[in-house]
PDB file of C-alpha atoms in Angstrom:
ATOM      1  CA  MET A   1     -36.096  22.183   4.282  1.00 51.00           C
ATOM      2  CA  THR A   2     -35.067  18.532   2.344  1.00 56.00           C
ATOM      3  CA  HIS A   3     -32.022  18.395   0.325  1.00 56.00           C
ATOM      4  CA  ALA A   4     -31.850  15.836  -2.504  1.00 57.00           C
ATOM      5  CA  MET A   5     -28.855  13.758  -2.649  1.00 53.00           C
ATOM      6  CA  PRO A   6     -27.185  14.097  -5.691  1.00 55.00           C
ATOM      7  CA  THR A   7     -26.962  10.924  -7.539  1.00 55.00           C
ATOM      8  CA  PRO A   8     -23.081   9.744  -8.114  1.00 53.00           C
ATOM      9  CA  ASP A   9     -22.195   9.691 -11.984  1.00 52.00           C
ATOM     10  CA  PRO A  10     -20.589   6.014 -12.720  1.00 52.00           C
ATOM     11  CA  LYS A  11     -18.419   7.506 -15.588  1.00 54.00           C
ATOM     12  CA  ALA A  12     -16.584   9.806 -13.223  1.00 53.00           C
ATOM     13  CA  ARG A  13     -14.626   7.293 -11.496  1.00 55.00           C
ATOM     14  CA  PRO A  14     -15.168   3.415 -12.426  1.00 54.00           C
ATOM     15  CA  HIS A  15     -12.157   2.411 -10.336  1.00 59.00           C
ATOM     16  CA  SER A  16     -12.035   4.724  -7.370  1.00 72.00           C
ATOM     17  CA  GLU A  17     -12.929   2.004  -4.947  1.00 77.00           C
ATOM     18  CA  ALA A  18     -10.366  -0.530  -5.979  1.00 73.00           C
ATOM     19  CA  LYS A  19      -7.381   2.089  -5.927  1.00 74.00           C
ATOM     20  CA  ARG A  20      -8.366   3.595  -2.426  1.00 81.00           C
ATOM     21  CA  ALA A  21      -8.207  -0.374  -1.323  1.00 81.00           C
ATOM     22  CA  ALA A  22      -5.012  -0.856  -3.218  1.00 78.00           C
ATOM     23  CA  MET A  23      -3.753   2.436  -1.550  1.00 81.00           C
ATOM     24  CA  LEU A  24      -4.940   1.480   2.022  1.00 86.00           C
ATOM     25  CA  ALA A  25      -3.039  -1.557   1.370  1.00 84.00           C
ATOM     26  CA  LEU A  26      -0.142   0.382   0.266  1.00 85.00           C
ATOM     27  CA  ILE A  27      -0.361   2.312   3.205  1.00 90.00           C
ATOM     28  CA  TRP A  28      -0.416  -0.515   6.128  1.00 91.00           C
ATOM     29  CA  ALA A  29       2.176  -2.601   4.190  1.00 89.00           C
ATOM     30  CA  GLY A  30       4.446   0.897   4.455  1.00 90.00           C
ATOM     31  CA  LEU A  31       3.653   0.641   8.334  1.00 93.00           C
ATOM     32  CA  CYS A  32       4.533  -3.023   8.623  1.00 92.00           C
ATOM     33  CA  GLU A  33       7.701  -2.824   6.841  1.00 92.00           C
ATOM     34  CA  ALA A  34       8.403   0.327   9.491  1.00 94.00           C
ATOM     35  CA  LEU A  35       7.803  -2.137  12.188  1.00 95.00           C
ATOM     36  CA  CYS A  36      10.093  -4.651  10.809  1.00 94.00           C
ATOM     37  CA  VAL A  37      13.112  -2.504  10.517  1.00 94.00           C
ATOM     38  CA  ILE A  38      12.599  -0.890  13.811  1.00 96.00           C
ATOM     39  CA  ALA A  39      12.409  -4.614  15.125  1.00 96.00           C
ATOM     40  CA  GLY A  40      15.425  -5.055  13.086  1.00 95.00           C
ATOM     41  CA  LEU A  41      17.386  -1.947  14.473  1.00 96.00           C
ATOM     42  CA  ILE A  42      16.378  -3.321  18.127  1.00 96.00           C
ATOM     43  CA  ALA A  43      17.626  -6.975  17.414  1.00 96.00           C
ATOM     44  CA  PHE A  44      20.925  -4.956  16.228  1.00 96.00           C
ATOM     45  CA  TRP A  45      21.078  -2.875  18.944  1.00 96.00           C
ATOM     46  CA  LEU A  46      20.474  -6.402  22.050  1.00 96.00           C
ATOM     47  CA  THR A  47      22.929  -8.415  19.880  1.00 95.00           C
ATOM     48  CA  GLY A  48      24.918  -6.512  18.051  1.00 92.00           C
ATOM     49  CA  LYS A  49      24.677  -8.385  14.705  1.00 93.00           C
ATOM     50  CA  ASN A  50      24.341  -6.972  11.809  1.00 93.00           C
ATOM     51  CA  THR A  51      22.275  -9.702  10.255  1.00 95.00           C
ATOM     52  CA  TRP A  52      19.327  -8.538  12.114  1.00 94.00           C
ATOM     53  CA  ILE A  53      19.365  -5.324  10.286  1.00 93.00           C
ATOM     54  CA  ALA A  54      19.133  -7.241   6.739  1.00 94.00           C
ATOM     55  CA  ILE A  55      16.496  -9.741   7.981  1.00 94.00           C
ATOM     56  CA  GLY A  56      13.865  -6.576   9.149  1.00 94.00           C
ATOM     57  CA  ILE A  57      14.488  -4.995   5.866  1.00 93.00           C
ATOM     58  CA  VAL A  58      13.893  -8.345   4.129  1.00 94.00           C
ATOM     59  CA  ALA A  59      11.041  -8.840   6.279  1.00 93.00           C
ATOM     60  CA  GLY A  60       9.519  -5.264   5.428  1.00 92.00           C
ATOM     61  CA  LEU A  61       9.865  -6.076   1.805  1.00 91.00           C
ATOM     62  CA  GLY A  62       7.491  -9.124   2.252  1.00 90.00           C
ATOM     63  CA  PHE A  63       4.450  -6.606   3.424  1.00 89.00           C
ATOM     64  CA  SER A  64       5.576  -3.705   1.089  1.00 88.00           C
ATOM     65  CA  LEU A  65       6.366  -5.192  -2.313  1.00 90.00           C
ATOM     66  CA  PRO A  66       3.227  -7.757  -2.939  1.00 88.00           C
ATOM     67  CA  ALA A  67       1.316  -4.316  -1.956  1.00 85.00           C
ATOM     68  CA  ALA A  68       3.103  -2.364  -4.443  1.00 86.00           C
ATOM     69  CA  ILE A  69       2.368  -4.850  -6.930  1.00 88.00           C
ATOM     70  CA  ARG A  70      -1.208  -4.726  -6.781  1.00 85.00           C
ATOM     71  CA  TYR A  71      -0.943  -0.573  -6.581  1.00 83.00           C
ATOM     72  CA  TYR A  72       0.870  -0.641 -10.120  1.00 87.00           C
ATOM     73  CA  ARG A  73      -1.515  -3.217 -11.176  1.00 86.00           C
ATOM     74  CA  GLU A  74      -5.094  -1.343 -10.293  1.00 81.00           C
ATOM     75  CA  VAL A  75      -3.023   1.766 -11.704  1.00 81.00           C
ATOM     76  CA  LYS A  76      -2.228  -0.062 -15.127  1.00 84.00           C
ATOM     77  CA  GLU A  77      -6.153  -1.540 -14.828  1.00 81.00           C
ATOM     78  CA  ARG A  78      -7.658   2.060 -14.820  1.00 77.00           C
ATOM     79  CA  ASN A  79      -5.546   3.784 -17.235  1.00 79.00           C
ATOM     80  CA  ARG A  80      -6.502   0.788 -19.648  1.00 78.00           C
ATOM     81  CA  ALA A  81     -10.227   1.293 -19.013  1.00 74.00           C
ATOM     82  CA  SER A  82     -10.357   4.951 -19.833  1.00 71.00           C
ATOM     83  CA  ARG A  83      -8.878   4.411 -22.866  1.00 68.00           C
TER      84      ARG A  83
END
C-alpha cells in the first residue's frame, strides 16, 4: 500500500520559512544574551565591580536587539503580504 504525499498549498504560508528562521535567530540571540549576563555576573563575583554586570547586559543586547528587529520586520512584512 503506497501513500501519496500531499502537495503543499503555496497560498497556505508564503513566509513561514523566513519567519521560522527569524524565530530561530531570536532564540539563539536570547541564549547568547543570557550567556553574556552570566559572564558579567561571574566577573562581578570575581572582582566585586558593578561595571561587569552592565558590560554583560550591554553585550547581550548586541545579540538580541538585532534579532528582535529582524523578527519584527518579518512579521510586519508577512502581515503586509497577507492583505
